[in-house]
Amino acid sequence: MRRVLVTAAASGIGRSVAEAFVEAGDRVHVCDLDEAELEKLEGVGTTVADVADPDAVDRLFTEAAETLGGLDVLVNNAGISGPTAPVEAIEPGDWRRTIDINLNGQFYCVRRAVPLLKAAGGGSIVNISSTAGLFGYPLRSPYAASKWGVIGLTKTLAMELGTFGIRVNAICPGSVAGERIERIIRDEAASRGVSPDDVRTSLLKQVSMRTFVDAADIVGMILFLCSDQGAKISGQALAIDGHTESLTQDNRSVS
Ligand code: NAD
């Protein structure tokens, strides 16, 4: 039985991750901004918290440590798409909010998780990055910057925490099938002045396997990393994406 904290788990990938740990017999605590969705969850401890607010994260960890009785696994899942626009059209407030949630939020959670993981004698941190943490991503500069930052944080923490038996890895999902990618496709179509179908086709063309990813693919990797099979894996940025070849504009142009 592991004691697991998953951020932003009222819906999307985080929810699938939390459900999978519960199914595996683990004790799980989650947070989210969305109180109404959070209330629908069963079998997990919940805290309404914005990961970009360090005080809210402090409250989250106080409550989680109490309901879980310690911590073995942290899944830093919270992340937003941020604005889709040329860099000169991006508002500083939108830039800051993207970095605050996607990168600073992971730091706020890690700094509270590490003492608990050390007290447990070791554990696993999984930070959710993105394919956008491995490639430049035109029109999504705050998102790409935040997700590259997540990988820098991950590799540094793996070095700091290795001798404590704490392994730290980043997962880099490609586009996950579902409502979020449909929203991104709509935004990008509007920003580029093309149709959503054109954007969908060009996104698929970036991937060798010509596929989007399922949340289950991400969940499987997270469970593996947090299991005994993953005991010697640390400091990695693992792409789960059907092999992205590039996110460049050329590749995206629709012929
Ligand atoms: P999502 O948009 O479906 O949101 C999931 C949950 O996050 C929601 O319940 C929302 O209320 C919560 N949330 C948003 N901001 C929050 C905050 N500041 N504090 C607490 N909760 C917050 O997201 P998703 O598609 O499940 O993505 C999860 C992670 O995976 C993110 O880090 C995202 O960047 C990454 N990712 C997603 C995709 C994809 O295609 N979906 C691809 C690559 C990486």
PDB file of C-alpha atoms and ligand atoms in Angstrom:
ATOM      1  CA  MET A   1       0.000   0.000   0.000  1.00  0.00           C
ATOM      2  CA  ARG A   2       1.517   3.309  -1.143  1.00  0.00           C
ATOM      3  CA  ARG A   3       0.529   6.752   0.094  1.00  0.00           C
ATOM      4  CA  VAL A   4      -0.032   8.860  -3.020  1.00  0.00           C
ATOM      5  CA  LEU A   5      -0.710  12.539  -3.697  1.00  0.00           C
ATOM      6  CA  VAL A   6      -1.909  13.571  -7.178  1.00  0.00           C
ATOM      7  CA  THR A   7      -2.416  17.236  -8.081  1.00  0.00           C
ATOM      8  CA  ALA A   8      -5.236  18.441 -10.346  1.00  0.00           C
ATOM      9  CA  ALA A   9      -7.072  15.133 -10.226  1.00  0.00           C
ATOM     10  CA  ALA A  10     -10.737  16.167 -10.434  1.00  0.00           C
ATOM     11  CA  SER A  11     -10.671  15.405 -14.162  1.00  0.00           C
ATOM     12  CA  GLY A  12      -8.414  14.544 -17.096  1.00  0.00           C
ATOM     13  CA  ILE A  13      -5.157  12.619 -16.755  1.00  0.00           C
ATOM     14  CA  GLY A  14      -4.873  13.320 -13.014  1.00  0.00           C
ATOM     15  CA  ARG A  15      -8.230  11.717 -12.335  1.00  0.00           C
ATOM     16  CA  SER A  16      -7.286   8.588 -14.316  1.00  0.00           C
ATOM     17  CA  VAL A  17      -3.998   8.404 -12.373  1.00  0.00           C
ATOM     18  CA  ALA A  18      -5.742   8.748  -8.998  1.00  0.00           C
ATOM     19  CA  GLU A  19      -8.307   6.082  -9.928  1.00  0.00           C
ATOM     20  CA  ALA A  20      -5.563   3.681 -11.027  1.00  0.00           C
ATOM     21  CA  PHE A  21      -3.703   4.008  -7.708  1.00  0.00           C
ATOM     22  CA  VAL A  22      -6.967   3.457  -5.794  1.00  0.00           C
ATOM     23  CA  GLU A  23      -7.628   0.359  -7.904  1.00  0.00           C
ATOM     24  CA  ALA A  24      -4.127  -0.891  -7.104  1.00  0.00           C
ATOM     25  CA  GLY A  25      -5.034  -0.727  -3.398  1.00  0.00           C
ATOM     26  CA  ASP A  26      -3.142   2.464  -2.560  1.00  0.00           C
ATOM     27  CA  ARG A  27      -4.202   5.315  -0.293  1.00  0.00           C
ATOM     28  CA  VAL A  28      -4.731   8.464  -2.356  1.00  0.00           C
ATOM     29  CA  HIS A  29      -5.173  12.189  -1.685  1.00  0.00           C
ATOM     30  CA  VAL A  30      -5.856  14.659  -4.504  1.00  0.00           C
ATOM     31  CA  CYS A  31      -6.297  18.381  -5.017  1.00  0.00           C
ATOM     32  CA  ASP A  32      -7.958  20.504  -7.662  1.00  0.00           C
ATOM     33  CA  LEU A  33      -9.313  23.999  -8.231  1.00  0.00           C
ATOM     34  CA  ASP A  34     -12.702  22.627  -9.221  1.00  0.00           C
ATOM     35  CA  GLU A  35     -14.593  21.983  -6.004  1.00  0.00           C
ATOM     36  CA  ALA A  36     -17.738  20.639  -7.703  1.00  0.00           C
ATOM     37  CA  GLU A  37     -15.816  17.977  -9.669  1.00  0.00           C
ATOM     38  CA  LEU A  38     -13.673  17.151  -6.638  1.00  0.00           C
ATOM     39  CA  GLU A  39     -16.793  16.393  -4.587  1.00  0.00           C
ATOM     40  CA  LYS A  40     -17.807  13.700  -7.086  1.00  0.00           C
ATOM     41  CA  LEU A  41     -14.677  11.634  -6.375  1.00  0.00           C
ATOM     42  CA  GLU A  42     -14.983   8.576  -4.140  1.00  0.00           C
ATOM     43  CA  GLY A  43     -12.378   6.705  -2.135  1.00  0.00           C
ATOM     44  CA  VAL A  44      -9.802   9.520  -2.032  1.00  0.00           C
ATOM     45  CA  GLY A  45      -8.994  12.406   0.306  1.00  0.00           C
ATOM     46  CA  THR A  46      -9.569  15.798  -1.320  1.00  0.00           C
ATOM     47  CA  THR A  47      -8.394  19.376  -0.854  1.00  0.00           C
ATOM     48  CA  VAL A  48      -9.530  22.351  -2.918  1.00  0.00           C
ATOM     49  CA  ALA A  49      -6.240  24.015  -3.790  1.00  0.00           C
ATOM     50  CA  ASP A  50      -4.594  26.046  -6.535  1.00  0.00           C
ATOM     51  CA  VAL A  51      -1.044  24.683  -6.932  1.00  0.00           C
ATOM     52  CA  ALA A  52       0.125  28.163  -7.968  1.00  0.00           C
ATOM     53  CA  ASP A  53      -0.643  29.429  -4.442  1.00  0.00           C
ATOM     54  CA  PRO A  54       2.058  28.359  -1.961  1.00  0.00           C
ATOM     55  CA  ASP A  55      -0.282  28.858   1.011  1.00  0.00           C
ATOM     56  CA  ALA A  56      -2.887  26.603  -0.580  1.00  0.00           C
ATOM     57  CA  VAL A  57      -0.167  23.997  -1.253  1.00  0.00           C
ATOM     58  CA  ASP A  58       0.878  24.185   2.413  1.00  0.00           C
ATOM     59  CA  ARG A  59      -2.739  23.468   3.399  1.00  0.00           C
ATOM     60  CA  LEU A  60      -2.877  20.624   0.869  1.00  0.00           C
ATOM     61  CA  PHE A  61       0.181  18.937   2.353  1.00  0.00           C
ATOM     62  CA  THR A  62      -1.020  19.381   5.936  1.00  0.00           C
ATOM     63  CA  GLU A  63      -4.315  17.694   5.035  1.00  0.00           C
ATOM     64  CA  ALA A  64      -2.694  15.015   2.860  1.00  0.00           C
ATOM     65  CA  ALA A  65      -0.109  14.067   5.502  1.00  0.00           C
ATOM     66  CA  GLU A  66      -2.987  13.637   7.935  1.00  0.00           C
ATOM     67  CA  THR A  67      -5.265  11.533   5.696  1.00  0.00           C
ATOM     68  CA  LEU A  68      -2.424   9.472   4.216  1.00  0.00           C
ATOM     69  CA  GLY A  69      -0.249   9.182   7.324  1.00  0.00           C
ATOM     70  CA  GLY A  70       2.894  10.023   5.301  1.00  0.00           C
ATOM     71  CA  LEU A  71       3.855  10.060   1.636  1.00  0.00           C
ATOM     72  CA  ASP A  72       5.483   7.621  -0.818  1.00  0.00           C
ATOM     73  CA  VAL A  73       4.476   9.066  -4.200  1.00  0.00           C
ATOM     74  CA  LEU A  74       3.885  12.586  -5.546  1.00  0.00           C
ATOM     75  CA  VAL A  75       2.425  13.003  -9.028  1.00  0.00           C
ATOM     76  CA  ASN A  76       2.825  16.651 -10.064  1.00  0.00           C
ATOM     77  CA  ASN A  77       0.139  16.662 -12.722  1.00  0.00           C
ATOM     78  CA  ALA A  78      -1.389  20.158 -12.644  1.00  0.00           C
ATOM     79  CA  GLY A  79      -0.804  22.103 -15.824  1.00  0.00           C
ATOM     80  CA  ILE A  80      -2.643  24.469 -18.155  1.00  0.00           C
ATOM     81  CA  SER A  81      -2.235  24.994 -21.895  1.00  0.00           C
ATOM     82  CA  GLY A  82      -1.641  28.728 -21.562  1.00  0.00           C
ATOM     83  CA  PRO A  83      -2.243  31.178 -24.409  1.00  0.00           C
ATOM     84  CA  THR A  84      -1.879  30.288 -28.102  1.00  0.00           C
ATOM     85  CA  ALA A  85      -0.433  33.363 -29.850  1.00  0.00           C
ATOM     86  CA  PRO A  86       2.722  34.888 -31.340  1.00  0.00           C
ATOM     87  CA  VAL A  87       5.026  35.919 -28.517  1.00  0.00           C
ATOM     88  CA  GLU A  88       4.468  39.656 -29.013  1.00  0.00           C
ATOM     89  CA  ALA A  89       0.720  39.163 -28.502  1.00  0.00           C
ATOM     90  CA  ILE A  90       1.084  37.279 -25.217  1.00  0.00           C
ATOM     91  CA  GLU A  91       0.068  39.246 -22.124  1.00  0.00           C
ATOM     92  CA  PRO A  92       2.543  39.126 -19.214  1.00  0.00           C
ATOM     93  CA  GLY A  93      -0.283  38.016 -16.897  1.00  0.00           C
ATOM     94  CA  ASP A  94      -1.036  34.988 -19.116  1.00  0.00           C
ATOM     95  CA  TRP A  95       2.686  34.145 -19.297  1.00  0.00           C
ATOM     96  CA  ARG A  96       2.995  34.374 -15.493  1.00  0.00           C
ATOM     97  CA  ARG A  97      -0.103  32.269 -14.823  1.00  0.00           C
ATOM     98  CA  THR A  98       1.196  29.499 -17.109  1.00  0.00           C
ATOM     99  CA  ILE A  99       4.616  29.407 -15.423  1.00  0.00           C
ATOM    100  CA  ASP A 100       2.997  29.758 -11.967  1.00  0.00           C
ATOM    101  CA  ILE A 101       0.856  26.658 -12.403  1.00  0.00           C
ATOM    102  CA  ASN A 102       3.020  24.477 -14.650  1.00  0.00           C
ATOM    103  CA  LEU A 103       6.441  25.076 -13.070  1.00  0.00           C
ATOM    104  CA  ASN A 104       6.190  27.008  -9.790  1.00  0.00           C
ATOM    105  CA  GLY A 105       3.325  24.749  -8.654  1.00  0.00           C
ATOM    106  CA  GLN A 106       5.593  21.700  -9.012  1.00  0.00           C
ATOM    107  CA  PHE A 107       8.248  23.436  -6.888  1.00  0.00           C
ATOM    108  CA  TYR A 108       5.725  24.355  -4.176  1.00  0.00           C
ATOM    109  CA  CYS A 109       4.583  20.716  -4.008  1.00  0.00           C
ATOM    110  CA  VAL A 110       8.069  19.197  -4.135  1.00  0.00           C
ATOM    111  CA  ARG A 111       9.416  21.347  -1.301  1.00  0.00           C
ATOM    112  CA  ARG A 112       6.616  20.058   0.939  1.00  0.00           C
ATOM    113  CA  ALA A 113       6.805  16.471  -0.333  1.00  0.00           C
ATOM    114  CA  VAL A 114      10.550  15.934   0.117  1.00  0.00           C
ATOM    115  CA  PRO A 115      10.608  15.934   3.957  1.00  0.00           C
ATOM    116  CA  LEU A 116       7.753  13.393   3.929  1.00  0.00           C
ATOM    117  CA  LEU A 117       9.480  11.194   1.326  1.00  0.00           C
ATOM    118  CA  LYS A 118      12.737  11.332   3.286  1.00  0.00           C
ATOM    119  CA  ALA A 119      10.842  10.351   6.441  1.00  0.00           C
ATOM    120  CA  ALA A 120       9.385   7.395   4.511  1.00  0.00           C
ATOM    121  CA  GLY A 121      12.902   6.241   3.599  1.00  0.00           C
ATOM    122  CA  GLY A 122      12.445   6.954  -0.128  1.00  0.00           C
ATOM    123  CA  GLY A 123       9.764   7.241  -2.760  1.00  0.00           C
ATOM    124  CA  SER A 124       8.890   8.465  -6.219  1.00  0.00           C
ATOM    125  CA  ILE A 125       8.118  11.864  -7.736  1.00  0.00           C
ATOM    126  CA  VAL A 126       6.602  11.989 -11.215  1.00  0.00           C
ATOM    127  CA  ASN A 127       6.436  15.421 -12.846  1.00  0.00           C
ATOM    128  CA  ILE A 128       4.198  15.817 -15.868  1.00  0.00           C
ATOM    129  CA  SER A 129       5.999  17.663 -18.652  1.00  0.00           C
ATOM    130  CA  SER A 130       5.015  17.360 -22.326  1.00  0.00           C
ATOM    131  CA  THR A 131       6.392  16.819 -25.801  1.00  0.00           C
ATOM    132  CA  ALA A 132       6.541  20.627 -25.600  1.00  0.00           C
ATOM    133  CA  GLY A 133       9.297  20.106 -23.000  1.00  0.00           C
ATOM    134  CA  LEU A 134      11.435  18.368 -25.628  1.00  0.00           C
ATOM    135  CA  PHE A 135      10.827  20.544 -28.708  1.00  0.00           C
ATOM    136  CA  GLY A 136      10.242  24.208 -29.441  1.00  0.00           C
ATOM    137  CA  TYR A 137       6.521  24.831 -29.918  1.00  0.00           C
ATOM    138  CA  PRO A 138       5.541  27.841 -32.072  1.00  0.00           C
ATOM    139  CA  LEU A 139       2.653  29.957 -30.686  1.00  0.00           C
ATOM    140  CA  ARG A 140       2.872  28.201 -27.302  1.00  0.00           C
ATOM    141  CA  SER A 141       5.990  29.849 -25.846  1.00  0.00           C
ATOM    142  CA  PRO A 142       4.871  30.015 -22.177  1.00  0.00           C
ATOM    143  CA  TYR A 143       3.742  26.384 -22.235  1.00  0.00           C
ATOM    144  CA  ALA A 144       6.988  25.174 -23.862  1.00  0.00           C
ATOM    145  CA  ALA A 145       9.128  27.251 -21.470  1.00  0.00           C
ATOM    146  CA  SER A 146       7.269  25.871 -18.458  1.00  0.00           C
ATOM    147  CA  LYS A 147       7.531  22.258 -19.649  1.00  0.00           C
ATOM    148  CA  TRP A 148      11.272  22.554 -20.432  1.00  0.00           C
ATOM    149  CA  GLY A 149      11.590  23.989 -16.911  1.00  0.00           C
ATOM    150  CA  VAL A 150       9.894  20.887 -15.514  1.00  0.00           C
ATOM    151  CA  ILE A 151      12.585  18.693 -17.071  1.00  0.00           C
ATOM    152  CA  GLY A 152      15.378  20.868 -15.631  1.00  0.00           C
ATOM    153  CA  LEU A 153      13.720  20.650 -12.222  1.00  0.00           C
ATOM    154  CA  THR A 154      13.337  16.882 -12.573  1.00  0.00           C
ATOM    155  CA  LYS A 155      16.947  16.180 -13.506  1.00  0.00           C
ATOM    156  CA  THR A 156      18.241  18.433 -10.712  1.00  0.00           C
ATOM    157  CA  LEU A 157      15.983  16.843  -8.089  1.00  0.00           C
ATOM    158  CA  ALA A 158      17.014  13.351  -9.201  1.00  0.00           C
ATOM    159  CA  MET A 159      20.612  14.356  -8.390  1.00  0.00           C
ATOM    160  CA  GLU A 160      19.744  16.009  -5.073  1.00  0.00           C
ATOM    161  CA  LEU A 161      17.506  13.217  -3.846  1.00  0.00           C
ATOM    162  CA  GLY A 162      19.060  10.042  -5.260  1.00  0.00           C
ATOM    163  CA  THR A 163      20.990   9.159  -2.122  1.00  0.00           C
ATOM    164  CA  PHE A 164      17.745   9.376  -0.124  1.00  0.00           C
ATOM    165  CA  GLY A 165      16.180   6.658  -2.276  1.00  0.00           C
ATOM    166  CA  ILE A 166      13.868   9.219  -3.884  1.00  0.00           C
ATOM    167  CA  ARG A 167      13.608   8.868  -7.646  1.00  0.00           C
ATOM    168  CA  VAL A 168      12.349  11.716  -9.801  1.00  0.00           C
ATOM    169  CA  ASN A 169      11.185  11.403 -13.397  1.00  0.00           C
ATOM    170  CA  ALA A 170       9.307  13.489 -15.931  1.00  0.00           C
ATOM    171  CA  ILE A 171       6.687  12.169 -18.319  1.00  0.00           C
ATOM    172  CA  CYS A 172       6.299  13.882 -21.680  1.00  0.00           C
ATOM    173  CA  PRO A 173       2.889  13.017 -23.121  1.00  0.00           C
ATOM    174  CA  GLY A 174       2.040  13.773 -26.712  1.00  0.00           C
ATOM    175  CA  SER A 175      -1.428  15.077 -27.497  1.00  0.00           C
ATOM    176  CA  VAL A 176      -3.882  13.118 -25.394  1.00  0.00           C
ATOM    177  CA  ALA A 177      -7.200  12.329 -27.071  1.00  0.00           C
ATOM    178  CA  GLY A 178     -10.033  14.134 -25.283  1.00  0.00           C
ATOM    179  CA  GLU A 179     -11.674  17.483 -24.583  1.00  0.00           C
ATOM    180  CA  ARG A 180      -8.405  19.329 -23.807  1.00  0.00           C
ATOM    181  CA  ILE A 181      -6.763  18.624 -27.154  1.00  0.00           C
ATOM    182  CA  GLU A 182     -10.009  19.519 -28.949  1.00  0.00           C
ATOM    183  CA  ARG A 183      -9.908  22.907 -27.171  1.00  0.00           C
ATOM    184  CA  ILE A 184      -6.258  23.393 -28.163  1.00  0.00           C
ATOM    185  CA  ILE A 185      -7.089  22.454 -31.765  1.00  0.00           C
ATOM    186  CA  ARG A 186      -9.915  25.033 -31.816  1.00  0.00           C
ATOM    187  CA  ASP A 187      -7.614  27.746 -30.356  1.00  0.00           C
ATOM    188  CA  GLU A 188      -4.813  26.956 -32.765  1.00  0.00           C
ATOM    189  CA  ALA A 189      -7.186  26.893 -35.758  1.00  0.00           C
ATOM    190  CA  ALA A 190      -8.451  30.354 -34.760  1.00  0.00           C
ATOM    191  CA  SER A 191      -4.913  31.666 -34.239  1.00  0.00           C
ATOM    192  CA  ARG A 192      -3.698  30.308 -37.598  1.00  0.00           C
ATOM    193  CA  GLY A 193      -6.852  31.066 -39.601  1.00  0.00           C
ATOM    194  CA  VAL A 194      -7.274  27.432 -40.694  1.00  0.00           C
ATOM    195  CA  SER A 195      -9.916  24.784 -39.958  1.00  0.00           C
ATOM    196  CA  PRO A 196      -9.820  22.541 -36.857  1.00  0.00           C
ATOM    197  CA  ASP A 197      -9.567  19.501 -39.157  1.00  0.00           C
ATOM    198  CA  ASP A 198      -6.451  20.991 -40.761  1.00  0.00           C
ATOM    199  CA  VAL A 199      -4.859  21.458 -37.331  1.00  0.00           C
ATOM    200  CA  ARG A 200      -5.802  17.902 -36.284  1.00  0.00           C
ATOM    201  CA  THR A 201      -4.254  16.485 -39.466  1.00  0.00           C
ATOM    202  CA  SER A 202      -1.058  18.485 -39.039  1.00  0.00           C
ATOM    203  CA  LEU A 203      -0.756  17.430 -35.380  1.00  0.00           C
ATOM    204  CA  LEU A 204      -1.044  13.787 -36.392  1.00  0.00           C
ATOM    205  CA  LYS A 205       1.568  14.318 -39.115  1.00  0.00           C
ATOM    206  CA  GLN A 206       4.112  15.324 -36.453  1.00  0.00           C
ATOM    207  CA  VAL A 207       4.000  11.832 -34.937  1.00  0.00           C
ATOM    208  CA  SER A 208       5.636   8.787 -36.536  1.00  0.00           C
ATOM    209  CA  MET A 209       2.810   6.520 -35.375  1.00  0.00           C
ATOM    210  CA  ARG A 210       0.154   9.043 -36.592  1.00  0.00           C
ATOM    211  CA  THR A 211      -1.791   8.753 -33.345  1.00  0.00           C
ATOM    212  CA  PHE A 212      -2.907  10.711 -30.306  1.00  0.00           C
ATOM    213  CA  VAL A 213      -2.206   9.179 -26.894  1.00  0.00           C
ATOM    214  CA  ASP A 214      -4.738   7.733 -24.433  1.00  0.00           C
ATOM    215  CA  ALA A 215      -4.751   8.707 -20.760  1.00  0.00           C
ATOM    216  CA  ALA A 216      -4.303   4.976 -20.050  1.00  0.00           C
ATOM    217  CA  ASP A 217      -0.880   5.075 -21.749  1.00  0.00           C
ATOM    218  CA  ILE A 218       0.253   7.793 -19.333  1.00  0.00           C
ATOM    219  CA  VAL A 219      -1.261   6.046 -16.327  1.00  0.00           C
ATOM    220  CA  GLY A 220       0.551   2.799 -17.198  1.00  0.00           C
ATOM    221  CA  MET A 221       3.941   4.537 -17.261  1.00  0.00           C
ATOM    222  CA  ILE A 222       3.307   6.345 -13.971  1.00  0.00           C
ATOM    223  CA  LEU A 223       2.322   3.093 -12.240  1.00  0.00           C
ATOM    224  CA  PHE A 224       5.420   1.411 -13.666  1.00  0.00           C
ATOM    225  CA  LEU A 225       7.741   4.200 -12.451  1.00  0.00           C
ATOM    226  CA  CYS A 226       6.230   4.016  -8.967  1.00  0.00           C
ATOM    227  CA  SER A 227       6.442   0.207  -8.799  1.00  0.00           C
ATOM    228  CA  ASP A 228       9.361  -2.071  -7.889  1.00  0.00           C
ATOM    229  CA  GLN A 229      10.082  -2.471 -11.635  1.00  0.00           C
ATOM    230  CA  GLY A 230      10.840   1.245 -11.741  1.00  0.00           C
ATOM    231  CA  ALA A 231      13.057   1.161  -8.650  1.00  0.00           C
ATOM    232  CA  LYS A 232      16.240   2.086 -10.540  1.00  0.00           C
ATOM    233  CA  ILE A 233      14.766   4.621 -12.974  1.00  0.00           C
ATOM    234  CA  SER A 234      15.467   8.255 -12.090  1.00  0.00           C
ATOM    235  CA  GLY A 235      16.276  11.551 -13.792  1.00  0.00           C
ATOM    236  CA  GLN A 236      14.541  10.571 -17.031  1.00  0.00           C
ATOM    237  CA  ALA A 237      12.217  12.524 -19.329  1.00  0.00           C
ATOM    238  CA  LEU A 238      10.101   9.777 -20.872  1.00  0.00           C
ATOM    239  CA  ALA A 239       8.109  10.594 -23.981  1.00  0.00           C
ATOM    240  CA  ILE A 240       4.807   8.766 -24.403  1.00  0.00           C
ATOM    241  CA  ASP A 241       3.783  10.096 -27.758  1.00  0.00           C
ATOM    242  CA  GLY A 242       4.064   7.602 -30.614  1.00  0.00           C
ATOM    243  CA  HIS A 243       7.418   9.288 -31.389  1.00  0.00           C
ATOM    244  CA  THR A 244       7.136  12.997 -32.106  1.00  0.00           C
ATOM    245  CA  GLU A 245       9.410  14.016 -34.970  1.00  0.00           C
ATOM    246  CA  SER A 246       9.014  17.789 -34.587  1.00  0.00           C
ATOM    247  CA  LEU A 247       6.587  20.501 -33.490  1.00  0.00           C
ATOM    248  CA  THR A 248       7.848  23.010 -36.041  1.00  0.00           C
ATOM    249  CA  GLN A 249       5.650  25.294 -38.066  1.00  0.00           C
ATOM    250  CA  ASP A 250       6.783  23.748 -41.375  1.00  0.00           C
ATOM    251  CA  ASN A 251       5.545  20.423 -40.224  1.00  0.00           C
ATOM    252  CA  ARG A 252       2.257  21.989 -39.220  1.00  0.00           C
ATOM    253  CA  SER A 253       1.511  23.729 -42.497  1.00  0.00           C
ATOM    254  CA  VAL A 254      -1.364  21.984 -44.191  1.00  0.00           C
ATOM    255  CA  SER A 255      -0.880  21.058 -47.803  1.00  0.00           C
TER     256      SER A 255
HETATM  257  P1  NAD B   1      -7.034  19.259 -17.941  1.00  0.00           P
HETATM  258  O1  NAD B   1      -7.073  20.543 -18.692  1.00  0.00           O
HETATM  259  O2  NAD B   1      -7.992  18.174 -18.327  1.00  0.00           O
HETATM  260  O3  NAD B   1      -7.181  19.647 -16.398  1.00  0.00           O
HETATM  261  C1  NAD B   1      -7.164  18.685 -15.379  1.00  0.00           C
HETATM  262  C2  NAD B   1      -7.511  19.336 -14.056  1.00  0.00           C
HETATM  263  O4  NAD B   1      -6.567  20.358 -13.686  1.00  0.00           O
HETATM  264  C3  NAD B   1      -8.875  20.051 -14.015  1.00  0.00           C
HETATM  265  O5  NAD B   1      -9.707  19.349 -13.100  1.00  0.00           O
HETATM  266  C4  NAD B   1      -8.554  21.475 -13.532  1.00  0.00           C
HETATM  267  O6  NAD B   1      -9.544  21.998 -12.665  1.00  0.00           O
HETATM  268  C5  NAD B   1      -7.244  21.237 -12.796  1.00  0.00           C
HETATM  269  N1  NAD B   1      -6.434  22.444 -12.588  1.00  0.00           N
HETATM  270  C6  NAD B   1      -6.137  23.402 -13.510  1.00  0.00           C
HETATM  271  N2  NAD B   1      -5.368  24.355 -12.943  1.00  0.00           N
HETATM  272  C7  NAD B   1      -5.159  23.979 -11.656  1.00  0.00           C
HETATM  273  C8  NAD B   1      -4.451  24.568 -10.573  1.00  0.00           C
HETATM  274  N3  NAD B   1      -3.811  25.733 -10.708  1.00  0.00           N
HETATM  275  N4  NAD B   1      -4.426  23.920  -9.385  1.00  0.00           N
HETATM  276  C9  NAD B   1      -5.107  22.759  -9.213  1.00  0.00           C
HETATM  277  N5  NAD B   1      -5.799  22.165 -10.222  1.00  0.00           N
HETATM  278  C10 NAD B   1      -5.834  22.769 -11.428  1.00  0.00           C
HETATM  279  O7  NAD B   1      -5.523  18.701 -17.995  1.00  0.00           O
HETATM  280  P2  NAD B   1      -4.961  17.311 -18.579  1.00  0.00           P
HETATM  281  O8  NAD B   1      -5.124  17.276 -20.058  1.00  0.00           O
HETATM  282  O9  NAD B   1      -5.473  16.170 -17.767  1.00  0.00           O
HETATM  283  O10 NAD B   1      -3.386  17.554 -18.318  1.00  0.00           O
HETATM  284  C11 NAD B   1      -2.740  17.120 -17.147  1.00  0.00           C
HETATM  285  C12 NAD B   1      -1.247  17.376 -17.311  1.00  0.00           C
HETATM  286  O11 NAD B   1      -0.759  16.721 -18.482  1.00  0.00           O
HETATM  287  C13 NAD B   1      -0.859  18.856 -17.473  1.00  0.00           C
HETATM  288  O12 NAD B   1       0.341  19.125 -16.799  1.00  0.00           O
HETATM  289  C14 NAD B   1      -0.670  19.002 -18.974  1.00  0.00           C
HETATM  290  O13 NAD B   1       0.183  20.069 -19.312  1.00  0.00           O
HETATM  291  C15 NAD B   1      -0.067  17.647 -19.300  1.00  0.00           C
HETATM  292  N6  NAD B   1      -0.206  17.267 -20.719  1.00  0.00           N
HETATM  293  C16 NAD B   1      -1.447  17.083 -21.239  1.00  0.00           C
HETATM  294  C17 NAD B   1      -1.543  16.750 -22.582  1.00  0.00           C
HETATM  295  C18 NAD B   1      -2.889  16.564 -23.233  1.00  0.00           C
HETATM  296  O14 NAD B   1      -2.940  16.449 -24.466  1.00  0.00           O
HETATM  297  N7  NAD B   1      -3.976  16.502 -22.469  1.00  0.00           N
HETATM  298  C19 NAD B   1      -0.384  16.569 -23.364  1.00  0.00           C
HETATM  299  C20 NAD B   1       0.859  16.757 -22.773  1.00  0.00           C
HETATM  300  C21 NAD B   1       0.926  17.092 -21.423  1.00  0.00           C
END
